[in-house]
Amino acid sequence: EAAVTQSPRNKVTVTGGNVTLSCRQTNSHNYMYWYRQDTGHGLRLIHYSYGAGNLQIGDVPDGYKATRTTQEDFFLLLELASPSQTSLYFCASSDNWGGGDTQYFGPGTRLLVL
Amino acid sequence: GDSVTQTEGLVTLTEGLPVMLNCTYQSTYSPFLFWYVQHLNEAPKLLLKSFTDNKRPEHQGFHATLHKSSSSFHLQKSSAQLSDSALYYCALSDRNTGYQNFYFGKGTSLTVIP
């Protein structure tokens, strides 16, 4: 089973604050993803990457930056956090893009923006 | 564009009754379809995925059949168990690599009562 870890698991910040969410996968997967999960909206893709240094925009990118520093590490940055970004954030990885490859999810980071 | 529509909101069933969660999709290409399950305070994880050769995937008593004619991949189980209470996502992935092509539905929350 693929291993995806996230840190921190919980985070509280204030409006305008700077937040970095971290994700690491240890299965040499090519693709990594950041999602947010909100009641009534399900899982929504923020950004994704298919390798170190690559970044692709997802469906809800506004207010978020991301960076893939290595094959293993993918970061989500909120430089001016707003209350609307209060959510549960999941990182996921897969070996390939499309073609039926399973996405493996991390345990999630719960972010509260006051 | 590609999309996934599933039974939205809350579904409540009595233990022992059959389960059917609907999923229909739109895709320009030949997609893979998935069902992911998320139990309370856990990450989403793969439950089922469609095969290319029309076999019916089964796992933990759940099964789903990909019907290309009706663009559907409904999730079924003959007898609901209390442990089936969870959030279920239908998802689509098509073969057009190099283009963002992984889509989740909004999720169906299943509650099984005694």
XYZ file of C-alpha atoms in Angstrom:
228
model
C 0.000 0.000 0.000
C 1.291 3.397 -0.991
C 2.288 5.677 1.859
C 1.373 9.345 1.850
C 1.943 11.497 4.902
C 0.880 15.056 5.613
C 1.886 17.655 8.148
C 0.666 19.332 10.178
C -2.495 17.374 10.856
C -4.229 20.409 12.301
C -3.495 24.081 11.838
C -5.080 27.275 13.089
C -4.129 30.631 11.634
C -5.552 34.124 11.363
C -6.821 35.961 8.331
C -3.837 37.189 6.334
C -1.555 34.597 7.822
C 0.973 32.497 5.948
C 0.493 28.716 5.920
C 2.440 25.857 4.363
C 1.010 22.363 4.185
C 3.429 19.532 3.521
C 2.981 16.204 1.802
C 5.415 13.358 1.299
C 4.965 10.091 -0.584
C 7.441 7.257 -0.408
C 6.417 5.142 -3.376
C 8.143 6.993 -6.170
C 4.839 7.973 -7.723
C 5.025 10.457 -10.526
C 1.853 12.370 -9.782
C 0.871 14.261 -6.666
C -2.287 16.230 -5.980
C -3.748 18.676 -3.500
C -7.487 18.584 -2.822
C -9.768 20.406 -0.475
C -12.849 18.723 0.911
C -15.918 20.683 1.913
C -19.431 19.525 2.711
C -21.612 19.851 -0.355
C -18.648 20.157 -2.700
C -16.829 16.887 -2.235
C -13.181 16.719 -3.237
C -11.959 19.600 -5.361
C -8.566 19.628 -7.048
C -6.409 22.639 -6.230
C -3.058 21.857 -7.897
C -1.216 18.816 -9.139
C 2.216 17.885 -10.354
C 3.716 15.165 -12.489
C 7.268 15.509 -11.287
C 9.800 17.607 -9.445
C 9.624 21.215 -10.554
C 6.331 20.728 -12.396
C 3.065 22.359 -11.373
C -0.362 22.213 -12.978
C -3.454 24.181 -12.079
C -6.519 22.339 -10.863
C -10.134 23.408 -10.594
C -9.950 25.750 -7.577
C -6.451 27.299 -7.599
C -7.260 30.851 -6.492
C -5.444 31.827 -3.306
C -3.129 28.805 -3.409
C 0.378 28.197 -4.610
C 2.137 24.868 -4.718
C 5.632 23.605 -5.216
C 7.020 20.145 -5.931
C 10.600 20.169 -4.711
C 11.405 16.483 -5.160
C 9.740 13.310 -6.371
C 8.558 12.781 -2.795
C 7.587 16.245 -1.568
C 4.699 18.504 -2.550
C 3.803 21.677 -0.666
C 0.689 23.811 -0.637
C 1.138 27.481 0.231
C -1.483 29.919 1.425
C 0.256 33.277 1.523
C -2.697 35.406 2.666
C -5.076 32.980 4.289
C -8.775 33.805 4.304
C -11.678 32.259 6.248
C -12.978 30.775 2.988
C -9.912 28.544 2.971
C -10.978 26.830 6.162
C -11.229 23.245 4.996
C -9.888 19.716 5.148
C -6.947 19.339 2.789
C -5.874 16.046 1.293
C -2.740 15.203 -0.597
C -2.728 12.216 -2.923
C -0.329 10.458 -5.248
C -0.577 8.092 -8.177
C 1.843 6.380 -10.453
C 0.385 7.839 -13.598
C -2.193 10.273 -14.844
C -5.326 8.681 -16.123
C -5.175 5.161 -17.455
C -6.836 3.718 -14.386
C -4.159 4.369 -11.798
C -5.366 4.528 -8.220
C -4.876 7.656 -6.183
C -3.557 7.114 -2.652
C -4.541 9.715 -0.124
C -2.774 11.074 2.910
C -4.565 11.422 6.262
C -5.520 15.049 5.698
C -4.776 18.418 7.284
C -7.572 20.315 8.954
C -7.065 24.072 8.542
C -8.995 26.725 10.413
C -8.587 30.357 9.391
C -9.957 32.746 11.985
C -15.903 18.425 -20.626
C -15.674 15.362 -18.442
C -17.887 15.148 -15.367
C -19.308 12.755 -12.821
C -22.787 12.915 -11.312
C -23.718 10.743 -8.382
C -26.584 10.364 -5.935
C -26.076 13.464 -3.893
C -26.547 14.130 -0.239
C -27.584 11.627 2.360
C -28.833 8.073 1.922
C -30.134 6.213 4.956
C -30.749 2.473 4.836
C -31.780 -0.193 7.263
C -29.247 -2.940 7.854
C -29.807 -5.906 5.568
C -31.438 -3.954 2.757
C -29.730 -3.631 -0.626
C -27.487 -0.703 -1.421
C -27.460 1.146 -4.722
C -25.612 4.404 -5.194
C -25.929 5.938 -8.625
C -23.091 7.275 -10.726
C -23.288 8.582 -14.273
C -20.561 10.256 -16.227
C -19.681 12.275 -19.280
C -16.394 11.668 -21.022
C -14.968 12.356 -24.442
C -12.671 9.352 -24.224
C -12.797 5.803 -22.865
C -12.729 6.310 -19.125
C -11.867 4.265 -16.102
C -14.424 4.611 -13.336
C -13.730 4.315 -9.636
C -15.552 4.186 -6.355
C -13.699 5.566 -3.358
C -14.919 5.180 0.210
C -14.155 7.479 3.126
C -15.009 6.438 6.651
C -15.363 9.012 9.382
C -12.066 10.763 10.178
C -10.201 8.730 7.593
C -8.787 9.424 4.148
C -10.585 8.341 0.975
C -9.425 4.987 -0.305
C -10.160 2.912 -3.365
C -13.121 0.570 -3.132
C -13.533 -0.520 -6.760
C -12.319 0.337 -10.199
C -13.601 -0.651 -13.602
C -11.794 -3.116 -15.784
C -11.118 -2.705 -19.467
C -12.499 -6.136 -20.330
C -16.049 -5.695 -18.983
C -15.422 -7.813 -15.909
C -17.389 -6.741 -12.892
C -15.152 -5.538 -10.058
C -16.099 -6.667 -6.566
C -14.744 -5.833 -3.132
C -16.102 -6.282 0.379
C -19.449 -7.344 -1.050
C -19.740 -4.271 -3.236
C -19.816 -4.470 -7.011
C -20.290 -2.105 -9.898
C -20.726 -2.592 -13.619
C -19.543 -0.130 -16.209
C -22.303 0.403 -18.748
C -20.916 2.449 -21.599
C -24.285 2.616 -23.330
C -25.809 4.467 -20.412
C -22.557 6.023 -19.106
C -23.130 4.579 -15.668
C -21.149 2.850 -12.927
C -23.629 2.305 -10.109
C -22.385 0.858 -6.813
C -24.379 -2.062 -5.426
C -24.391 -4.417 -2.482
C -27.003 -7.021 -1.727
C -27.173 -6.441 2.016
C -26.079 -3.304 3.856
C -24.008 -3.587 7.027
C -23.572 -1.025 9.764
C -19.888 -0.796 8.849
C -20.825 0.389 5.348
C -21.734 3.784 6.771
C -19.329 6.151 5.029
C -18.945 8.792 2.341
C -18.725 7.327 -1.162
C -17.207 9.071 -4.150
C -17.538 8.080 -7.770
C -14.596 9.217 -9.876
C -13.543 9.169 -13.502
C -10.174 8.976 -15.171
C -9.726 8.907 -18.915
C -6.824 7.949 -21.125
C -5.990 11.301 -22.571
C -2.636 11.597 -20.835
C -1.102 15.003 -20.529
C -4.438 16.608 -19.833
C -6.174 16.924 -16.495
C -8.610 14.050 -16.527
C -9.404 12.858 -13.017
C -12.803 13.947 -11.720
C -14.639 13.225 -8.484
C -18.370 13.440 -7.948
C -19.633 15.390 -4.966
C -20.017 12.331 -2.782
C -22.887 10.359 -1.259
C -23.092 9.929 2.482
C -24.476 6.498 3.349
C -25.794 5.804 6.835
C -26.873 2.285 7.726
C -29.148 1.979 10.747
C -30.059 -1.128 12.752
